[in-house]
mmCIF file of C-alpha atoms and ligand atoms in Angstrom:
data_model
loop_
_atom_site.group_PDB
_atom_site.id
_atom_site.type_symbol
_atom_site.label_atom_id
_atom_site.label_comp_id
_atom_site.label_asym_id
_atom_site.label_seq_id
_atom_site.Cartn_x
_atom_site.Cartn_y
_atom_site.Cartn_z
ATOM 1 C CA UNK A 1 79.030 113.966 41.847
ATOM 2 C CA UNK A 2 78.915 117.498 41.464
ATOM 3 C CA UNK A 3 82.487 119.120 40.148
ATOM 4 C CA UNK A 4 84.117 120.751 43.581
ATOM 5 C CA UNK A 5 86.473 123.720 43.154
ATOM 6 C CA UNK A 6 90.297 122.132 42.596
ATOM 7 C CA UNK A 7 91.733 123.384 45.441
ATOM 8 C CA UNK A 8 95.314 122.143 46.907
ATOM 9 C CA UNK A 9 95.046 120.753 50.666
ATOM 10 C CA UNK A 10 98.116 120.391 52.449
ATOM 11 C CA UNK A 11 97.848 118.390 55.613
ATOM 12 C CA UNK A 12 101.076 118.084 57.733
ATOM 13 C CA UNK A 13 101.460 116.472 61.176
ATOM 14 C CA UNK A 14 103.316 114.148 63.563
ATOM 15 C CA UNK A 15 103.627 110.567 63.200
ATOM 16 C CA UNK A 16 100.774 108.159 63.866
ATOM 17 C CA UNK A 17 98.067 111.166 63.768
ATOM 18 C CA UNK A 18 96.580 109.436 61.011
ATOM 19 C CA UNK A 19 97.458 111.802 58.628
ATOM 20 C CA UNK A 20 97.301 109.708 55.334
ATOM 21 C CA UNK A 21 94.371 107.452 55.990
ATOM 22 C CA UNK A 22 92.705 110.838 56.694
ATOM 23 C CA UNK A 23 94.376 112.629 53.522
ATOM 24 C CA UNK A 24 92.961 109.494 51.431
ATOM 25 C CA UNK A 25 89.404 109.328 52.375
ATOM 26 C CA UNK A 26 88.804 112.873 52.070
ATOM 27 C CA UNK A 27 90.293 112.806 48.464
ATOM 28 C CA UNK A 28 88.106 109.748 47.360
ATOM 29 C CA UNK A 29 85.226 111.860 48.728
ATOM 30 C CA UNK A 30 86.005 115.126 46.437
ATOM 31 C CA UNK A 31 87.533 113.218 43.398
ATOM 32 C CA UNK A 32 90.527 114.584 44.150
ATOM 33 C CA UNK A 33 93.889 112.715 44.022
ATOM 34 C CA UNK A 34 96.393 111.735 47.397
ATOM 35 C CA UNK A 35 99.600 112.594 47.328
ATOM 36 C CA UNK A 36 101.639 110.573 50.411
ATOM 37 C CA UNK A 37 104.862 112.207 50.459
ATOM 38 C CA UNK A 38 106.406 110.041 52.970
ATOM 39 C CA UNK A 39 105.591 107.451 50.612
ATOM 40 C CA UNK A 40 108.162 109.014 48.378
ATOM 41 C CA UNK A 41 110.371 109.065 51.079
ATOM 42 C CA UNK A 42 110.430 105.577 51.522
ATOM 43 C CA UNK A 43 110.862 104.850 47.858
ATOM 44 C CA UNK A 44 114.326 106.898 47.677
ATOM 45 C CA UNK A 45 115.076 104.590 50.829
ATOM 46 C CA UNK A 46 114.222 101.658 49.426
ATOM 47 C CA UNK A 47 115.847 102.156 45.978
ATOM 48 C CA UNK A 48 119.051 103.176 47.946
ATOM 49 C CA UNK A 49 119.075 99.976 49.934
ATOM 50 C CA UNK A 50 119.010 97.900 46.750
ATOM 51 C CA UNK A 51 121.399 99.690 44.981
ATOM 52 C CA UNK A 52 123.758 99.399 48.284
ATOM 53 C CA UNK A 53 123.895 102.845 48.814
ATOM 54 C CA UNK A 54 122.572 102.457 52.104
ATOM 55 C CA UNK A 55 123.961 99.348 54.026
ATOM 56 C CA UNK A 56 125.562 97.841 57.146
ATOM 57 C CA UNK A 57 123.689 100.692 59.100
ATOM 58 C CA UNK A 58 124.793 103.957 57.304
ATOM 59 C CA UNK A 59 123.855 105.979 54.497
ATOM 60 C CA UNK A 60 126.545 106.962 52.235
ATOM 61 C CA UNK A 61 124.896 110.545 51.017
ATOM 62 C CA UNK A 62 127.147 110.705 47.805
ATOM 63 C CA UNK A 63 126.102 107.698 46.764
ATOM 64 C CA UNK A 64 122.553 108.157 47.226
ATOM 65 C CA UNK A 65 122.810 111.737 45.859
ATOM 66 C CA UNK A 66 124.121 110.242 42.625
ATOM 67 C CA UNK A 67 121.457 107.633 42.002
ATOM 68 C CA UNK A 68 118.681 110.295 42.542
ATOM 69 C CA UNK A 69 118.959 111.357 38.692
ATOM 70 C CA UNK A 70 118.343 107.990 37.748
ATOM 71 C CA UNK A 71 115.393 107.425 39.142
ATOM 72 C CA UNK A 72 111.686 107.745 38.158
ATOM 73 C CA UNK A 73 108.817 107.591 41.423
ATOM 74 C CA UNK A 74 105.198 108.112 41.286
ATOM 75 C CA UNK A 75 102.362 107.569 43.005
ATOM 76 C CA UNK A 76 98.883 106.437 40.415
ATOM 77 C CA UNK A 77 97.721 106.061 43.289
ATOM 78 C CA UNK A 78 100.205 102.862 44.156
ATOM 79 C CA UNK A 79 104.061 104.038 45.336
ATOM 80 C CA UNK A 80 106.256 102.760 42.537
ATOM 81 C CA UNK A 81 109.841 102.966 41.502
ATOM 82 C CA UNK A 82 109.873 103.028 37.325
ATOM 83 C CA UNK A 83 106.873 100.821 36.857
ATOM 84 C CA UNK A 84 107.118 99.066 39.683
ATOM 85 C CA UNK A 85 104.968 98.891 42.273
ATOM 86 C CA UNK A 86 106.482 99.160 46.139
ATOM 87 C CA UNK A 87 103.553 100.066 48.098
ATOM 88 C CA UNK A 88 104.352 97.040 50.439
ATOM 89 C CA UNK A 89 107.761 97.155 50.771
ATOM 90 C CA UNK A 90 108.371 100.948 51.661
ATOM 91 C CA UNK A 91 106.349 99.432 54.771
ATOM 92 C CA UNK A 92 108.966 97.023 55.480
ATOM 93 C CA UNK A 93 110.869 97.770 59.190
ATOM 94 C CA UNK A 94 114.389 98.319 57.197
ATOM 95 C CA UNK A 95 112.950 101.098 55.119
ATOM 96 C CA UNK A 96 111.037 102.655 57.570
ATOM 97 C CA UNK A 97 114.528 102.605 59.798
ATOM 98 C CA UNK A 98 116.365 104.869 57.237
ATOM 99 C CA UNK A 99 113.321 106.727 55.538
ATOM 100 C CA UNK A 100 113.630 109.265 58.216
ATOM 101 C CA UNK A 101 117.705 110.227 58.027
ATOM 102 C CA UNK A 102 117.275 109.721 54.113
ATOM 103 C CA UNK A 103 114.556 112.717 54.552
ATOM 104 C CA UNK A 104 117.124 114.890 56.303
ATOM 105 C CA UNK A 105 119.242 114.842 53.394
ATOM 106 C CA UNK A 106 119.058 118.490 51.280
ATOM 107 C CA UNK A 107 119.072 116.974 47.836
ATOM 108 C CA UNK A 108 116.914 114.123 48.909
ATOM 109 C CA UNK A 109 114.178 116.430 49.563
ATOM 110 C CA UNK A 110 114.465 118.718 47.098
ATOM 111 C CA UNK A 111 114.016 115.541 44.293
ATOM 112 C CA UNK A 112 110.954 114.528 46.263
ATOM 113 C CA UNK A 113 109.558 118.086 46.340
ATOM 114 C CA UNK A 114 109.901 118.677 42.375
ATOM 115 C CA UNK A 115 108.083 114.713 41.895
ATOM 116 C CA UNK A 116 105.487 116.132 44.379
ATOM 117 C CA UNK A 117 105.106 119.449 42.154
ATOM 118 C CA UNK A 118 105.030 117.367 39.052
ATOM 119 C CA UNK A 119 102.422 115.116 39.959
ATOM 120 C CA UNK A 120 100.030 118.261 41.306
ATOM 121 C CA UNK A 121 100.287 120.115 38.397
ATOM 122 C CA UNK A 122 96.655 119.794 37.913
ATOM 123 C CA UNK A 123 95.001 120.911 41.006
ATOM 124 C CA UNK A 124 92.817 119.001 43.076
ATOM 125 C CA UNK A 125 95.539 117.262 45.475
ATOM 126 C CA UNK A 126 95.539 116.358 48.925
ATOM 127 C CA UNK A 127 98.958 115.733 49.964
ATOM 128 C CA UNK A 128 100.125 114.705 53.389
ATOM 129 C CA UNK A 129 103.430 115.377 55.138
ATOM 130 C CA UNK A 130 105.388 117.032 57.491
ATOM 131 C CA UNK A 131 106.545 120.092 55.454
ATOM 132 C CA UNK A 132 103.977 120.481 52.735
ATOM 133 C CA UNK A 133 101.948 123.782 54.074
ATOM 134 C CA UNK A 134 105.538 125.333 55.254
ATOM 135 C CA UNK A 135 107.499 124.412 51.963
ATOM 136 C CA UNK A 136 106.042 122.245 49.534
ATOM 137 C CA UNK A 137 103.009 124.162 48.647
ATOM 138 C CA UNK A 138 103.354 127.757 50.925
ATOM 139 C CA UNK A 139 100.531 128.898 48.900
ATOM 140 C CA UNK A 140 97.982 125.988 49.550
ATOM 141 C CA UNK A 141 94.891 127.174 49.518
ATOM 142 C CA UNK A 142 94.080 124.822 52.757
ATOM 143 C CA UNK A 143 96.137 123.853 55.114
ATOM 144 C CA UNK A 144 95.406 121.868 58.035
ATOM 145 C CA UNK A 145 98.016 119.915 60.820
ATOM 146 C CA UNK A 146 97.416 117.218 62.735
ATOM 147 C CA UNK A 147 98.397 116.450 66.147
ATOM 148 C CA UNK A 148 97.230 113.971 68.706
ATOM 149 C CA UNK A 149 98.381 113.208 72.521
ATOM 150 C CA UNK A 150 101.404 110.813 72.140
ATOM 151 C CA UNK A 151 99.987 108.341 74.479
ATOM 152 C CA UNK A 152 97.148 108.268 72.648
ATOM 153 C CA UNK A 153 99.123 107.834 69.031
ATOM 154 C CA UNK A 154 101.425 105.274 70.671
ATOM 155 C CA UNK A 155 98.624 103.273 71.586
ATOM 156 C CA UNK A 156 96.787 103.257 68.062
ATOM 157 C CA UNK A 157 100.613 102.323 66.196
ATOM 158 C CA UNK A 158 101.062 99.772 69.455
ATOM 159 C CA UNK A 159 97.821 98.182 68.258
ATOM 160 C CA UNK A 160 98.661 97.692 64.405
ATOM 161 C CA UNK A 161 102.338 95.977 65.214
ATOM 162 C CA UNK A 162 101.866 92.052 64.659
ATOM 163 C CA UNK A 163 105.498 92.117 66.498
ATOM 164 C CA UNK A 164 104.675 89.915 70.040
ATOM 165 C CA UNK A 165 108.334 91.603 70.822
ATOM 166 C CA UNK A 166 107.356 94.949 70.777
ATOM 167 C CA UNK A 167 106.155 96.762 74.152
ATOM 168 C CA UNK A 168 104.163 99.424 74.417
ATOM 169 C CA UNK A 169 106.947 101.737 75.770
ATOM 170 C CA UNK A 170 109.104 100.950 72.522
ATOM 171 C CA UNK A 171 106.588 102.219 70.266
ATOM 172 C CA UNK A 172 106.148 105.286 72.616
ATOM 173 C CA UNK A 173 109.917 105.844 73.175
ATOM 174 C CA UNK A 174 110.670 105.177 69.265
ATOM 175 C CA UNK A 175 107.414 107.646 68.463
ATOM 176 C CA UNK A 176 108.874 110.704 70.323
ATOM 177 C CA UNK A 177 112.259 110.004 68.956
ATOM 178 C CA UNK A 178 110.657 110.026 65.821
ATOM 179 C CA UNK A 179 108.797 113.521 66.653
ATOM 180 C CA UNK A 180 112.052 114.953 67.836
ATOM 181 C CA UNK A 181 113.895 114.292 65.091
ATOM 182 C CA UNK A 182 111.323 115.223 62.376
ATOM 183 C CA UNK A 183 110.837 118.610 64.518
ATOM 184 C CA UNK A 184 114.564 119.610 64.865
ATOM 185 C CA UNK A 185 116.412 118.805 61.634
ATOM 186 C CA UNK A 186 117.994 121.263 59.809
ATOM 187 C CA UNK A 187 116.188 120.841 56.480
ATOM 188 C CA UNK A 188 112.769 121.717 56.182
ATOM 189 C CA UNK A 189 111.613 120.602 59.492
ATOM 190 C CA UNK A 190 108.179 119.531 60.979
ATOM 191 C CA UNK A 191 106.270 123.115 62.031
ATOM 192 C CA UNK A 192 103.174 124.379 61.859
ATOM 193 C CA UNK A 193 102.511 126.737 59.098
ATOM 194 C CA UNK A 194 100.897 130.158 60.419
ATOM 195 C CA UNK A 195 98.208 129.769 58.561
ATOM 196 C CA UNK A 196 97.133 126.072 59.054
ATOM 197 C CA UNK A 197 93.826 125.259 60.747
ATOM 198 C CA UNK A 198 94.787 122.541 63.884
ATOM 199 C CA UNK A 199 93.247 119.176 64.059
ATOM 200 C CA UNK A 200 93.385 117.836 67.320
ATOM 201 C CA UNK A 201 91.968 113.963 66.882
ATOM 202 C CA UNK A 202 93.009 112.958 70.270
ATOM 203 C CA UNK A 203 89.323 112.172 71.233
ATOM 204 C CA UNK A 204 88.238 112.075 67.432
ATOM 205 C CA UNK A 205 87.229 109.067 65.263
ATOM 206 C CA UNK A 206 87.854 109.569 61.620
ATOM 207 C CA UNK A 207 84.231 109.949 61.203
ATOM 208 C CA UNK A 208 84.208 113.179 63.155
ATOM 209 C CA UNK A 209 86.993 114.311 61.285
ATOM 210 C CA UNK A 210 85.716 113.738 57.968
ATOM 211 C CA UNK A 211 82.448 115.979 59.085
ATOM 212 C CA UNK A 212 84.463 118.620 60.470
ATOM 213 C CA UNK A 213 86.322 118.746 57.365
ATOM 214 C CA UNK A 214 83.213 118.548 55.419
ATOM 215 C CA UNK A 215 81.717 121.574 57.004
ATOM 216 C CA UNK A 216 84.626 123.754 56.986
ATOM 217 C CA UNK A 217 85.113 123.063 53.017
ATOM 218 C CA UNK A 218 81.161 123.790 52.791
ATOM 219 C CA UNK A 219 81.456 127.449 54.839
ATOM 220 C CA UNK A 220 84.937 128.393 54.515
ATOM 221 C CA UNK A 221 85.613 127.262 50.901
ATOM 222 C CA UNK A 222 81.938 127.098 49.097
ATOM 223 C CA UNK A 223 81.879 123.013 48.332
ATOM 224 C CA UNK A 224 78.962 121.461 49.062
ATOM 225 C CA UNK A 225 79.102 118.259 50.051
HETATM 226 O O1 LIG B 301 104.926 109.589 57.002
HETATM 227 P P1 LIG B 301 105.971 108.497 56.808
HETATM 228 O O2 LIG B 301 106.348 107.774 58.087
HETATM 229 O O3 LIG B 301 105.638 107.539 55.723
HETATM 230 O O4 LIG B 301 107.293 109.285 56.340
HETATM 231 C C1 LIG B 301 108.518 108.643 56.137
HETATM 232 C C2 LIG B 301 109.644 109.563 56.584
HETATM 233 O O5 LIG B 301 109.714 110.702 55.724
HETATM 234 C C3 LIG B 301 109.474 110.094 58.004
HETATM 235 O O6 LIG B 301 110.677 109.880 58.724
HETATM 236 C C4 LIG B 301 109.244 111.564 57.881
HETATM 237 C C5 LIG B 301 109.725 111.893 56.506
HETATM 238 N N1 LIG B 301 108.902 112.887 55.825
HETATM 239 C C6 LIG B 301 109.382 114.169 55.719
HETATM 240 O O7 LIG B 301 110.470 114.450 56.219
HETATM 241 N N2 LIG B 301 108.679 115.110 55.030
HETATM 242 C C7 LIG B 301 107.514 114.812 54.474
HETATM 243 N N3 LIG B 301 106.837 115.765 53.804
HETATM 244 C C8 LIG B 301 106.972 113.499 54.600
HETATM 245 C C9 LIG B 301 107.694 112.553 55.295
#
């Protein structure tokens, strides 16, 4: 393959636009490296749960504040917490149930953010998010966010959920509680940076997103691919 320019791309985004299967293919196609920093949400989450920082329904933030020096994540490419790897349990319903408070949380983010920053020290990153264009990386040389019509995203998650419980109007309801929250928090919150380029995959597959990506790092950006 012919060496690309290392460029940072920062794609941020609502839930269920397909942001890190996207975010993943793209950097398998320039060599680059994903970054999923939900992913490293999750893990905080998760290691909080099992240290019973988070339990009976509640987050005690001191508690989860203090365990946050302890611990070592990373992503190579699997999620893992010291050298474990949790890339299928930071899937798991309970996890995904607090990941999004846990995000909310100052200190939380700002141990994600320097993890994030250490493991793109090298250049040539995609990293997905909801903040990475506005805060994580201000100065990435691409950024792009991703929206979709909420029917439309409600339908694809709808599809995925094994649960025979689970109606079609709880995944929408729960996905624009989801979007509200992520979009209104105090900390960092879901926005569109000025400068990001909008992809709108309502009527998209990921094939035609891949070649629109494809041409704009071609013209705008001098790959060739
Ligand atoms: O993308 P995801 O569902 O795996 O993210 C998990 C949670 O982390 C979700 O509630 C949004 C939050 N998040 C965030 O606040 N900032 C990011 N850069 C990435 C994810």
């Amino acid at each position: 393959m012919k060496q690309q320019p290392k460029i940072i791309i920062a794609i941020d985004g609502y839930s269920s636009t397909g942001k890190s299967s996207f975010a993943k293919l793209i950097a398998e196609r320039l060599g680059y490296i994903h970054l999923d920093s939900g992913a490293l949400y999750r893990a905080v989450t998760l290691y909080g749960l099992r240290k019973g920082a988070i339990g009976d329904g509640k987050i005690d933030k001191d508690a989860l504040v203090a365990l946050l020096p302890g611990l070592e994540v990373s992503q190579s490419p699997c999620t893992c917490i010291f050298d474990e790897n949790v890339e299928g349990l930071i899937r798991q319903m309970e996890v995904s149930r607090f990941a999004s408070p846990v995000s909310a949380i100052a200190e939380v983010r700002n141990f994600v953010d320097d993890n994030l920053h250490r493991m793109a020290s090298g250049g040539g990153v995609v990293m997905d998010g909801r903040d990475i264009g506005t805060t994580v990386f201000p100065n990435a040389e691409l950024k792009i966010f991703m929206q979709a019509d909420d029917l439309v995203r409600a339908m694809r998650r709808y599809r995925e959920t094994s649960d025979p419980g689970v109606t079609f109007i709880d995944v929408l309801h729960s996905l624009r509680e989801r979007d509200l929250r992520d979009s209104n928090r105090e900390v960092s919150p879901l926005r569109k940076a000025d400068d990001a380029i909008v992809l709108d995959n309502t009527c998209m597959t990921m094939e035609d997103e891949i070649e629109w990506l494809v041409n704009l790092l071609n013209e705008k950006y001098g790959f060739s691919l």
